[in-house]
XYZ file of C-alpha atoms in Angstrom:
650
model
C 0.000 0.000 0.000
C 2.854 2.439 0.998
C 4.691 1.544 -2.287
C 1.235 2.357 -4.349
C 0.813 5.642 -2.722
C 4.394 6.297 -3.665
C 4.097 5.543 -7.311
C 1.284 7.694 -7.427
C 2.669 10.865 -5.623
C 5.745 10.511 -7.766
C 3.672 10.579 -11.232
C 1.488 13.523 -10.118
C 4.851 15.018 -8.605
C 6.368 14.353 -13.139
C 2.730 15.964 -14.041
C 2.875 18.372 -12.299
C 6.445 19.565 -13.292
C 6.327 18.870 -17.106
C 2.421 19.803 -17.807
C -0.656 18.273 -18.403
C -2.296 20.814 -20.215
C -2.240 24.768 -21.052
C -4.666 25.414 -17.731
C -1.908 23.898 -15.337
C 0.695 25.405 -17.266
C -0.357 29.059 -17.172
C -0.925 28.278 -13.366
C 2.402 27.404 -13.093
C 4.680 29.655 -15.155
C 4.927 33.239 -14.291
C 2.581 35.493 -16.740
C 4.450 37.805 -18.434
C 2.744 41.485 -19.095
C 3.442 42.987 -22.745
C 2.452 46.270 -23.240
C -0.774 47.980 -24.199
C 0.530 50.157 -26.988
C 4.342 50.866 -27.722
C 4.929 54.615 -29.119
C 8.084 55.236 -30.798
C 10.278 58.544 -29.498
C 12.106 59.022 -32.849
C 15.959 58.604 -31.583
C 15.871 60.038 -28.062
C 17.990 57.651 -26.038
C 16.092 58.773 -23.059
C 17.631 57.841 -20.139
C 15.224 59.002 -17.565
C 11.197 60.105 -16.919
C 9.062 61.803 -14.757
C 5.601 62.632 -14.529
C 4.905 66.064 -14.624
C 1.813 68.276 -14.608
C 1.318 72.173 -16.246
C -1.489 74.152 -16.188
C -3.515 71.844 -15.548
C -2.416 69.360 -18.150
C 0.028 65.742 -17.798
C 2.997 65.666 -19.479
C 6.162 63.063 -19.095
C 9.624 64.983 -18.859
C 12.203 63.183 -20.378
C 16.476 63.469 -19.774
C 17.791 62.698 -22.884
C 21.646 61.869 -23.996
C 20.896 63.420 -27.831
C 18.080 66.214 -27.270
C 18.912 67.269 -23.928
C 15.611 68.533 -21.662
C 12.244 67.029 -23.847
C 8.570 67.229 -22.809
C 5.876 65.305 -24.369
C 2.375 64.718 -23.797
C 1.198 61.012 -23.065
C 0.904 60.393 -26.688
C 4.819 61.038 -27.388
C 4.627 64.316 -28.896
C 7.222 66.768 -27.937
C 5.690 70.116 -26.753
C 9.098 71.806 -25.622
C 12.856 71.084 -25.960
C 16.221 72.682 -23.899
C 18.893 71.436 -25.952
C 21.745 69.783 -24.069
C 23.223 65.919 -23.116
C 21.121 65.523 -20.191
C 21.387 61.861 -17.889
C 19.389 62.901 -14.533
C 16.799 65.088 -13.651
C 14.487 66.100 -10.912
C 11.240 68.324 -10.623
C 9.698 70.183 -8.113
C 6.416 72.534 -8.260
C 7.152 76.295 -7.683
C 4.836 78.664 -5.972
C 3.420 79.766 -9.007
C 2.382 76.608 -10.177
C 5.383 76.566 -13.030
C 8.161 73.455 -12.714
C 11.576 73.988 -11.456
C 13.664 71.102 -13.358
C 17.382 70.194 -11.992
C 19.603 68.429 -14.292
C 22.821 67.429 -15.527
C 24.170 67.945 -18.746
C 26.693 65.766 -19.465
C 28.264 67.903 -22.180
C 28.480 70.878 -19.687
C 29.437 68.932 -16.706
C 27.214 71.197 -15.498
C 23.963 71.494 -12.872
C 21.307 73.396 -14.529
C 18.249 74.669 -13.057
C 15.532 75.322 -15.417
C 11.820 76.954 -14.976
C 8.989 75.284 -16.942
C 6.454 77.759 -18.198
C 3.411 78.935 -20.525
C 4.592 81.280 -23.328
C 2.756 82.908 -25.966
C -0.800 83.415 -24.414
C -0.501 80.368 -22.193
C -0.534 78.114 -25.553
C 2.704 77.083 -25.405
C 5.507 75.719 -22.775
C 9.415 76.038 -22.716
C 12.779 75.915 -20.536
C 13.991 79.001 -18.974
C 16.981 79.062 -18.028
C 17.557 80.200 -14.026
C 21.198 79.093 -13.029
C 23.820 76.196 -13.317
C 26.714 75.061 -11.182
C 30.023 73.073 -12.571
C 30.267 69.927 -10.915
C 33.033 67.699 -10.070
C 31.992 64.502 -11.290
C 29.444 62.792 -13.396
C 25.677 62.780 -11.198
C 24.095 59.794 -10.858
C 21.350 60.864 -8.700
C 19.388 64.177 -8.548
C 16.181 64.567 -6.331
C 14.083 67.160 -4.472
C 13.055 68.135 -1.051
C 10.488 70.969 0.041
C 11.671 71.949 3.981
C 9.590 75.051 4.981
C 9.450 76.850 2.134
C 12.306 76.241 1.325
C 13.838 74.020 -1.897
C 17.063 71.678 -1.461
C 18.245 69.827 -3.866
C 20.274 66.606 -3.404
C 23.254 65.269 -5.866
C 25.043 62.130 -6.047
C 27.868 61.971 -8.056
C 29.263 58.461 -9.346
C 31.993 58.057 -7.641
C 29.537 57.984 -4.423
C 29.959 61.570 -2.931
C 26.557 63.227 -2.256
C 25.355 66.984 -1.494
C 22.962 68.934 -0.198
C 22.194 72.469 -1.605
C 19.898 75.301 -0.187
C 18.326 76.864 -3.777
C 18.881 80.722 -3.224
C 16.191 82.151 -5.851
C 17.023 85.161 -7.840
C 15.952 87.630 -10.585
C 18.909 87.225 -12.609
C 20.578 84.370 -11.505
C 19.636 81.214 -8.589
C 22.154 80.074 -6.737
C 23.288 76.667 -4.805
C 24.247 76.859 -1.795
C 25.843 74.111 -0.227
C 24.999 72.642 3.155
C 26.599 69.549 4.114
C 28.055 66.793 1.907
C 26.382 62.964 2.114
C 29.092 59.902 1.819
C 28.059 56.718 -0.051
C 29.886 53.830 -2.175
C 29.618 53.774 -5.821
C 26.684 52.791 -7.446
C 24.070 55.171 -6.444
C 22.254 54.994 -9.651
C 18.611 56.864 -8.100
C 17.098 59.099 -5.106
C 13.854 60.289 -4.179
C 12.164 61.719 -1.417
C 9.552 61.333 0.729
C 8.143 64.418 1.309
C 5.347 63.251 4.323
C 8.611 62.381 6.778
C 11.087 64.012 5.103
C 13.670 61.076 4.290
C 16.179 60.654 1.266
C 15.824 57.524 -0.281
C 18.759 55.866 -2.291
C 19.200 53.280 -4.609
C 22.359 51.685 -4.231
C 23.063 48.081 -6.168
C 23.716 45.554 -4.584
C 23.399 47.008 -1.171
C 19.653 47.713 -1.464
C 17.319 50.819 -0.841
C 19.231 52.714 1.633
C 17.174 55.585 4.125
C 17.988 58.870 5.872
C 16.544 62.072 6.980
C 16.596 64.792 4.575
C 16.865 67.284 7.235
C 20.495 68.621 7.785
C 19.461 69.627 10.994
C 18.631 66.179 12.418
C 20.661 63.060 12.682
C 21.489 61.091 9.649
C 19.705 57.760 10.949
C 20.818 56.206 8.147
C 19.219 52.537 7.494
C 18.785 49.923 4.929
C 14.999 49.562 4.546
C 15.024 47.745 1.351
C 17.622 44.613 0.935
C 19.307 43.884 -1.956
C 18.922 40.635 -1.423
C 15.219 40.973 -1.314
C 14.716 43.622 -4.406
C 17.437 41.133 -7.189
C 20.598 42.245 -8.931
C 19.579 45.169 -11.157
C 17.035 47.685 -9.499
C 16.786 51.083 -9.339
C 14.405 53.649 -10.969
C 12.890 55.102 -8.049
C 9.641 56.957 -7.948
C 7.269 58.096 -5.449
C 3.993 58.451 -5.744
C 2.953 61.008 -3.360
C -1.303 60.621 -3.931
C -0.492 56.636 -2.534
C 2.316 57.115 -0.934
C 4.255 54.815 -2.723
C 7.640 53.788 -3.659
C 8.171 52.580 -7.618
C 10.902 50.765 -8.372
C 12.457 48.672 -11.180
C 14.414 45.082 -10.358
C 15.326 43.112 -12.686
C 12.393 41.952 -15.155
C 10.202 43.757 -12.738
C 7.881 46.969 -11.816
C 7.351 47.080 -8.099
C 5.306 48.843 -5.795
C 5.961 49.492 -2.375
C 3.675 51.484 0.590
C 6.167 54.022 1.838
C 4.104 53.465 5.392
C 5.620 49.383 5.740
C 8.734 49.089 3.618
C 8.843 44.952 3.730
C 10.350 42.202 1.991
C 7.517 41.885 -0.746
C 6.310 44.648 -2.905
C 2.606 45.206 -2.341
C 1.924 44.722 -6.073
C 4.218 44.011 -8.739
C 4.508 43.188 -12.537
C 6.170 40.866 -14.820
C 7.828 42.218 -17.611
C 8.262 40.461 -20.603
C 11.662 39.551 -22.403
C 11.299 41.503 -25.121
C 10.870 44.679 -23.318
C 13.269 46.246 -20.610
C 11.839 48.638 -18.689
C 13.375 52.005 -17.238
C 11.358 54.983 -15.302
C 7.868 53.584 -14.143
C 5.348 56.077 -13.526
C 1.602 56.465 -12.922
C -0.285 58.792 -15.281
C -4.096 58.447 -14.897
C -3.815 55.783 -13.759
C -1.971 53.695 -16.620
C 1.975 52.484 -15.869
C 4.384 54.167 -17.904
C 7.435 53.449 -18.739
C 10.481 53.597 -21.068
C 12.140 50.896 -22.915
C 15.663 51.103 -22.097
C 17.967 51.065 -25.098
C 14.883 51.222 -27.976
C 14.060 54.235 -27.890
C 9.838 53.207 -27.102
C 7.250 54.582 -24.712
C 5.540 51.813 -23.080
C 1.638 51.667 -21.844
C 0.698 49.127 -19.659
C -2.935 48.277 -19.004
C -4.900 49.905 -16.171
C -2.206 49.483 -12.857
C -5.119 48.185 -9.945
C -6.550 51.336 -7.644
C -7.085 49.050 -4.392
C -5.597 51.492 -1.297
C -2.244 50.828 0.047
C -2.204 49.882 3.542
C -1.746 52.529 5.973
C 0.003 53.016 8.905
C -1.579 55.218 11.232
C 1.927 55.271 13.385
C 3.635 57.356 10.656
C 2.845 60.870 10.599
C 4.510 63.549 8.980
C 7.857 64.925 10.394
C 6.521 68.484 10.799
C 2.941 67.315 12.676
C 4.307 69.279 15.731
C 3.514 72.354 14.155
C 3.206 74.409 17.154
C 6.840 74.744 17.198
C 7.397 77.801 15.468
C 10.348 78.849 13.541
C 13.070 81.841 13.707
C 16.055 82.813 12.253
C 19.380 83.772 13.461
C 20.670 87.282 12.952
C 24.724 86.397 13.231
C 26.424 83.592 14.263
C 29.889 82.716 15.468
C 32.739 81.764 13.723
C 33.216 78.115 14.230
C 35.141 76.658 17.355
C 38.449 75.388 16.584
C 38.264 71.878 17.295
C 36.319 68.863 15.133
C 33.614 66.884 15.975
C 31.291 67.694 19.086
C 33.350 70.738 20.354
C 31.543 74.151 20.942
C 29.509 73.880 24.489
C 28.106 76.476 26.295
C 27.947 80.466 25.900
C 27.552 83.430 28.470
C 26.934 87.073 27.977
C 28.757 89.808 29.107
C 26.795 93.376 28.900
C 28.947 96.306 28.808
C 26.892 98.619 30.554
C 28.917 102.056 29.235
C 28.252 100.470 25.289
C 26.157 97.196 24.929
C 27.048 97.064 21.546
C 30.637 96.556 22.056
C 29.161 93.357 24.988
C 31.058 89.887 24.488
C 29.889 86.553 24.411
C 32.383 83.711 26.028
C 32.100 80.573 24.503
C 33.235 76.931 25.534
C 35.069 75.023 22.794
C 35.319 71.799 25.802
C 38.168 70.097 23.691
C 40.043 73.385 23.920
C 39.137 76.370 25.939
C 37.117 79.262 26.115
C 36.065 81.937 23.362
C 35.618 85.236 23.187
C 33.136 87.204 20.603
C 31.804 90.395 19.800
C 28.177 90.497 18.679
C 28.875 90.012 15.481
C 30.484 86.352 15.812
C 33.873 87.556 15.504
C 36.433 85.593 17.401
C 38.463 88.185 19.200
C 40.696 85.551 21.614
C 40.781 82.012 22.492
C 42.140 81.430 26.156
C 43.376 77.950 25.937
C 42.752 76.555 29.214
C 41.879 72.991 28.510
C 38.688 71.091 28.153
C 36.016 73.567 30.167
C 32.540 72.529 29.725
C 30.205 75.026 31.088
C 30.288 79.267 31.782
C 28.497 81.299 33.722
C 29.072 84.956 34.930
C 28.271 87.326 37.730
C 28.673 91.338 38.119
C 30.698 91.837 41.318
C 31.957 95.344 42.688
C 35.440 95.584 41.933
C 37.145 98.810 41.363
C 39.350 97.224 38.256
C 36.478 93.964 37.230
C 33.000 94.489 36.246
C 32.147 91.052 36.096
C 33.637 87.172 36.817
C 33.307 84.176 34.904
C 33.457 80.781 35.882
C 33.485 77.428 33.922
C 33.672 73.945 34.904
C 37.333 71.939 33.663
C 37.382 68.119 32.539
C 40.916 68.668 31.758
C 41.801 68.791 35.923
C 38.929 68.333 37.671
C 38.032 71.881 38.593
C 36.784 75.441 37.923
C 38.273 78.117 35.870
C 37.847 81.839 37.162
C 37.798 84.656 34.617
C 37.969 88.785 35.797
C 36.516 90.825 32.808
C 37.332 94.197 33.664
C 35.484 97.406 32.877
C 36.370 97.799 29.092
C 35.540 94.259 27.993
C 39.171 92.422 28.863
C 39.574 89.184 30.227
C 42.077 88.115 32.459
C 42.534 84.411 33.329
C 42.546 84.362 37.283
C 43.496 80.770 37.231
C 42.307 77.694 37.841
C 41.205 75.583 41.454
C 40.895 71.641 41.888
C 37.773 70.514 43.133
C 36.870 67.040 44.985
C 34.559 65.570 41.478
C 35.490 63.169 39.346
C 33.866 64.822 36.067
C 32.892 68.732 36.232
C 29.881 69.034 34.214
C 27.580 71.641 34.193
C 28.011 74.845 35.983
C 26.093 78.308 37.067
C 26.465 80.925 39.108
C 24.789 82.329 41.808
C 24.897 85.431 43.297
C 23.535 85.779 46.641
C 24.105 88.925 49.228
C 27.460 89.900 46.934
C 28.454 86.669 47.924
C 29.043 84.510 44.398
C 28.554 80.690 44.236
C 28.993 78.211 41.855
C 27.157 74.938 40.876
C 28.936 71.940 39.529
C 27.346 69.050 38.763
C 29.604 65.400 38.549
C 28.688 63.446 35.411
C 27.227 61.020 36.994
C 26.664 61.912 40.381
C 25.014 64.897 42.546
C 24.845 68.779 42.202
C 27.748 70.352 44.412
C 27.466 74.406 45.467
C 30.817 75.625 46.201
C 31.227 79.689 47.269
C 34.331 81.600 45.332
C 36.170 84.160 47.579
C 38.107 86.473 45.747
C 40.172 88.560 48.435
C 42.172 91.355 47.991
C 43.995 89.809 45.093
C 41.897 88.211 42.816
C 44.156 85.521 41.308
C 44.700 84.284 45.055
C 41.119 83.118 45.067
C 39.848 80.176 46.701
C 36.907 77.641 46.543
C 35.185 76.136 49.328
C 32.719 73.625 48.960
C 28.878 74.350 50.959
C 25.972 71.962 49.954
C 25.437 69.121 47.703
C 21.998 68.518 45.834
C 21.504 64.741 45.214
C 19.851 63.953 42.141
C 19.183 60.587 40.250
C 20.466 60.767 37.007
C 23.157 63.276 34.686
C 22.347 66.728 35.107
C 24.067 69.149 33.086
C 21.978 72.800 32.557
C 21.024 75.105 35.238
C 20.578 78.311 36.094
C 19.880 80.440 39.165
C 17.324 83.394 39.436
C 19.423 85.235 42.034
C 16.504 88.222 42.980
C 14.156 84.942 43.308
C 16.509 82.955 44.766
C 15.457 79.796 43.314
C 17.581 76.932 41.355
C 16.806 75.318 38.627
C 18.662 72.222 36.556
C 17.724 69.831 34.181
C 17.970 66.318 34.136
C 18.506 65.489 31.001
C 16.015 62.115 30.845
C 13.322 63.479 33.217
C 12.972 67.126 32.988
C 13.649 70.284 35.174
C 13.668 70.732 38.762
C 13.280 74.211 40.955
C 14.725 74.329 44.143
C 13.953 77.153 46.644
C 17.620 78.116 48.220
C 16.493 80.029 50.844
C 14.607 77.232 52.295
C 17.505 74.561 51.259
C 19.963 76.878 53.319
C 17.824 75.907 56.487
C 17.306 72.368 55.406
C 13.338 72.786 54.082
C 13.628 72.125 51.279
C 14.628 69.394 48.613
C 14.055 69.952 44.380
C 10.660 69.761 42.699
C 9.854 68.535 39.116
C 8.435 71.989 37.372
C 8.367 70.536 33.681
C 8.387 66.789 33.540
C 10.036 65.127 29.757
C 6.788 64.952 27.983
C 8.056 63.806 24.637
C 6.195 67.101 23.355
C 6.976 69.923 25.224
C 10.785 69.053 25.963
C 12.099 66.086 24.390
C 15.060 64.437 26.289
C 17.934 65.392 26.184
C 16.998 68.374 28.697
C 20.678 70.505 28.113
C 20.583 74.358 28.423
C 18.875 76.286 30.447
C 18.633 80.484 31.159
C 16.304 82.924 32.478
C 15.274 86.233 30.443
C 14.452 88.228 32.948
C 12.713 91.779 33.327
C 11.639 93.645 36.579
C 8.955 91.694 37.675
C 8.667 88.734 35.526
C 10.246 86.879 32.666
C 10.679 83.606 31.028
C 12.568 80.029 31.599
C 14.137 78.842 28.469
C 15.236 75.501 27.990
C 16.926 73.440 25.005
C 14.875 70.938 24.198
C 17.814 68.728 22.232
C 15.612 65.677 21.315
C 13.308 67.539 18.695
C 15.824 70.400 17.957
C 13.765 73.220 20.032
C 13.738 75.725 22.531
C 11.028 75.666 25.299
C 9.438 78.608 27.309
C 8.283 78.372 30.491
C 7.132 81.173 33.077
C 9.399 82.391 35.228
C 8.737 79.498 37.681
C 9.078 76.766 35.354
C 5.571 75.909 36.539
C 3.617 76.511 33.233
C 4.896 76.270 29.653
C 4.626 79.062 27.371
C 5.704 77.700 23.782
C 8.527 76.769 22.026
C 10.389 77.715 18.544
C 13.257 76.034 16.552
C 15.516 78.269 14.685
C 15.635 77.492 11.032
C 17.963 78.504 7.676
C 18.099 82.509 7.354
C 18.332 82.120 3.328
C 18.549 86.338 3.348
C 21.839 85.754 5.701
C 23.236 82.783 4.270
C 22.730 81.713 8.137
C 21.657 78.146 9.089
C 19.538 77.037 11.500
C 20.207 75.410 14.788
C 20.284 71.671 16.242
C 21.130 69.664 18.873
C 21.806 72.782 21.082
C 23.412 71.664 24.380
C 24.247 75.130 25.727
C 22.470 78.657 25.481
C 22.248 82.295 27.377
C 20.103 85.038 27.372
C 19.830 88.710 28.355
C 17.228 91.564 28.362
C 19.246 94.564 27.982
C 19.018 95.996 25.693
C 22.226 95.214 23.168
C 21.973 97.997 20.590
C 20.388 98.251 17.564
C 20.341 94.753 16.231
C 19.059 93.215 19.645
C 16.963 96.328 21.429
C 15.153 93.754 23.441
C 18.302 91.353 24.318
C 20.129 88.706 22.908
C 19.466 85.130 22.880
C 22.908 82.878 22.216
C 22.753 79.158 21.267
C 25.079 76.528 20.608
C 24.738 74.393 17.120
C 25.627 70.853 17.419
C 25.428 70.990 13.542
C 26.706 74.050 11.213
C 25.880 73.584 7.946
C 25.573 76.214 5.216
C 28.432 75.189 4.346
C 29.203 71.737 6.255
C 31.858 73.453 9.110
C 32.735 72.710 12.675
C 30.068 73.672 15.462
C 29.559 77.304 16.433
C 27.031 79.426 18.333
C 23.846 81.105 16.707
C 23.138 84.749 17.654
C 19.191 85.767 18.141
C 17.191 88.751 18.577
C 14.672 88.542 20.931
C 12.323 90.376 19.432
C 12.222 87.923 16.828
C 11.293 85.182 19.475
C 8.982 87.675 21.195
C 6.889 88.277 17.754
C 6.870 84.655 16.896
C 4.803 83.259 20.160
C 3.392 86.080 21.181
C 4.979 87.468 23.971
C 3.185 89.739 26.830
C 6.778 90.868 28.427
C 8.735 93.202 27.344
C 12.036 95.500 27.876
C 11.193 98.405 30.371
C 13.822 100.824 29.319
């Protein structure tokens, strides 16, 4: 019986394999799709397509090796020409509804930027040219991305060296600006971007479909969400479909379709190609699949592409969905610090009360020293004095010093002490060992005429330690009074001397206010004002200052997780709103991010900051790609933006 059933499982098993009929057979091979109608392009040697739409009508854009820039409507004929070698191209929709086309001309070695527009009564299109850019190397990639208003434009070259450029519109003549450069093999033969989360796709054979943020204010978070082991040898082609939110792509003898919402291992719909067709640029137009046949010079039609809805993820939202944070821009920056990588820390203001416009900012570059710049964000001296994290300063009553400074060193554990005298000079006092194993933070506090300092260990508790000058000031000394405990790494605080109150942040769990009047006695211990709320302040917690005005004012805090500053009331009790500060295209000044360190005053600066001067460091300078630096604000800018009640009493 056993032996039977064998026989008979082995000759279905044959059947099965070699046929037993056309039904089983079409079952069983993989149906091939020919296209609905083939048009001929008459000797283009297109290379790539795009859909693209003009008043109101669908057209495919074409980059073509012989004709350069060609438009056509879907039945192949060309409505406008820009002569050239072209390989890549990208679109994007300007504000008044005409196309802004980026490509690269072979011929030129050259980045062009071209305007698609009605001429002639609105009855005809054509190419205007706006501005070009030599570039190094052959581009193998070109694609879009719309950040707040703004247009950037992203280029891969072949040998696998990206770049980011801010568009700088013109009259006359745009320009590129670049703002940080984007590292990658060889290979990169496609990009695209999704404009709902803002991340740069990029095809890269045989590695796969590689992903990171667009934004050159956030982390790269670069990650492979497509496998080249999952997609075949030969893909690329990339195209997204921003009505379904989907990713196009070609592999092998394939069109794919991917939901940008759950990038997975199988497409969510797909197509067979057949042999006698190879397939370059699918698109979507009304609903039909275009494409071009690579090497034949032939538009292809496909039949009707199915219209069932993609699945959707409800968890993905787009990147900009907190849109309460408003944005600002920068007035002047720094020059940058002098050391690479994570460098520039923490700034302080110094108000020269005879001219506030001629009042310094001191700056921690912690692999290095301290800084010193005017308001303009010209270096004027760099005290090298090791690897100080944090500064503060206090006014004191000195007949030769208007002011100290202090700042925590990681160098020897201990705090630097700074005189700045009446004119603006600074004289290093020296420097005194302290009892921690890794000076952190630091603030001042100014209590009676009596100045304190705050350090807080790395990993370990808040120490207050008083600073005696004497009679000479270099002979100063430090003596250690009270010790906050506290759970976690605290690095920000500041103290609202007339108020006498404390305030640090832990950087996981929020701030804290402690009343030092009360902890002198022993009646008091910290109190959570403004708990993490992954809204609000997003951990890290860094920097923290108080603008401050006769009888009220605001806590500020950087809220490093979602690049943004936080307002609170005075108190910290009730939170106000919060801004990011973004590219300043009139300025050629870019925005901020990752801001550890920042300081504030109300006085009134001068003409460029009549109500005060908000300072902030800029864990990543770009505009061009440099090392970090400090960003210089006007308050009246933040003031306007959320609506500020308080103001400057002059």
């Amino acid at each position: 019986m056993n032996k039977l059933r064998f026989i008979f499982l082995l000759t279905l098993c044959i059947t099965l394999i070699y046929g037993c009929g056309h039904e089983v057979d079409s079952v069983l091979r993989i149906k091939k799709a020919l296209p609905q109608q083939v048009i001929s392009l008459g000797a283009i040697e297109a290379e790539q397509m795009l859909p693209v739409q003009v008043g109101g009508e669908d057209y495919l854009l074409l980059a073509s090796e012989r004709r350069g820039l060609i438009l056509i409507n879907p039945f192949g004929e060309i409505i406008a020409a820009q002569e050239g070698r072209v390989e890549r191209l990208a679109v994007q929709a300007l504000s008044n509804k005409n196309l802004l086309v980026a490509s690269y001309d072979e011929g030129q070695a050259q980045l062009n930027l071209h305007e698609i527009r009605p001429t002639e009564g609105e009855r005809k299109l054509d190419f205007r040219l706006l501005g070009g850019q030599k570039m190094r190397t052959p581009q193998s990639a070109l694609c879009f991305s719309h950040q707040e208003e703004r247009t950037h434009l992203f280029t891969i070259g072949e040998e696998g060296i990206g770049y980011e450029y801010l568009l700088l519109p013109a009259q006359q003549q745009w320009r590129l600006q670049e703002m940080r450069p984007l590292y990658f093999g060889e290979q990169v033969n496609a990009c695209a971007v999704n404009s709902k989360t803002q991340h740069l796709l990029v095809s890269q054979p045989p590695i796969g479909i590689l992903s990171l943020n667009a934004s050159a204010e956030k982390d790269e978070q670069r990650e492979l969400v497509l496998s080249g082991q999952w997609i075949g040898e030969d893909f690329g082609n990339l195209w997204i479909d921003t009505q379904s939110e989907s990713l196009w792509l070609t592999a092998d003898d394939q069109v794919r379709r991917y939901s940008l919402s759950s990038l997975k291992e199988e497409p969510d719909w797909h197509l067979h190609i057949d042999e006698s067709h190879t397939v370059n640029s699918p698109v979507l137009l009304n609903g039909q699949l275009f494409a071009l046949d690579d090497g034949r010079d032939q538009l292809l039609i496909f039949d009707q592409v199915e219209s069932d809805s993609l699945p959707h993820d409800p968890s993905v939202t787009a990147t900009e969905s907190d849109s309460s944070i408003v944005s600002i821009f920068a007035r002047n920056q720094t020059e940058p610090v002098q050391s690479l990588g994570d460098a520039a820390d923490d700034p302080a203001i110094w108000v020269n009360k005879s001219r506030p416009q001629n009042s310094l900012i001191l700056a921690t570059d912690k692999k290095s020293g301290l800084n010193v710049y005017d308001l303009s964000g010209k270096l004027l001296e760099h005290i090298p004095v090791g690897r100080v994290n944090n500064v503060d300063i206090r006014s004191i009553d000195h007949p030769l010093y208007s002011a100290v400074a202090a700042a925590s060193n990681r160098s020897i554990p201990g705090v630097n002490l700074f005189a700045i005298t009446l004119e603006g000079r600074i004289e290093h006092l020296g420097l005194r060992s302290i009892d921690l194993q890794d000076p952190y933070g630091l603030c001042l506090q100014k209590t009676d005429n009596r100045i304190f300092a705050w350090v807080s260990d790395k990993e370990a508790a808040l120490h207050q330690f008083a600073i005696e000058l004497g009679e000479i000031p270099s002979e100063f000394s430090l003596k250690a009074q009270a010790e906050v405990a506290v759970n976690s790494q605290v690095e920000g605080c500041v103290v609202d001397d007339e108020r006498q109150t404390l305030f640090f942040a832990e950087e996981d769990l929020g701030i804290w206010s402690l009343d030092l009047v009360k902890q002198r006695s022993g009646e008091s211990q910290p109190r959570l004002v403004a708990e993490v709320d992954g809204k609000t302040l997003v951990d890290d917690v860094e920097g923290l200052a108080l603008y401050l005005t006769e009888d009220s004012g605001y806590l500020i805090a950087s809220s490093q997780g979602n690049d943004s500053y936080a307002l609170f009331t005075r108190d910290g009790n009730n939170f106000v709103g919060h801004f990011r500060v973004t590219v300043n295209m009139r300025l050629g000044i870019d925005g901020s991010s990752e801001t550890d360190g920042l300081a504030v005053t109300s006085l009134n600066l001068g003409p460029e900051y009549p109500m005060g001067l908000l300072v902030v460091q800029d864990g990543r300078n770009r505009l061009p790609n440099a090392k970090q630096n400090f960003k210089l604000i006007d308050w009246y800018t933040v003031s306007e933006a959320l609506g500020l009640s308080v103001f400057v009493k002059n």
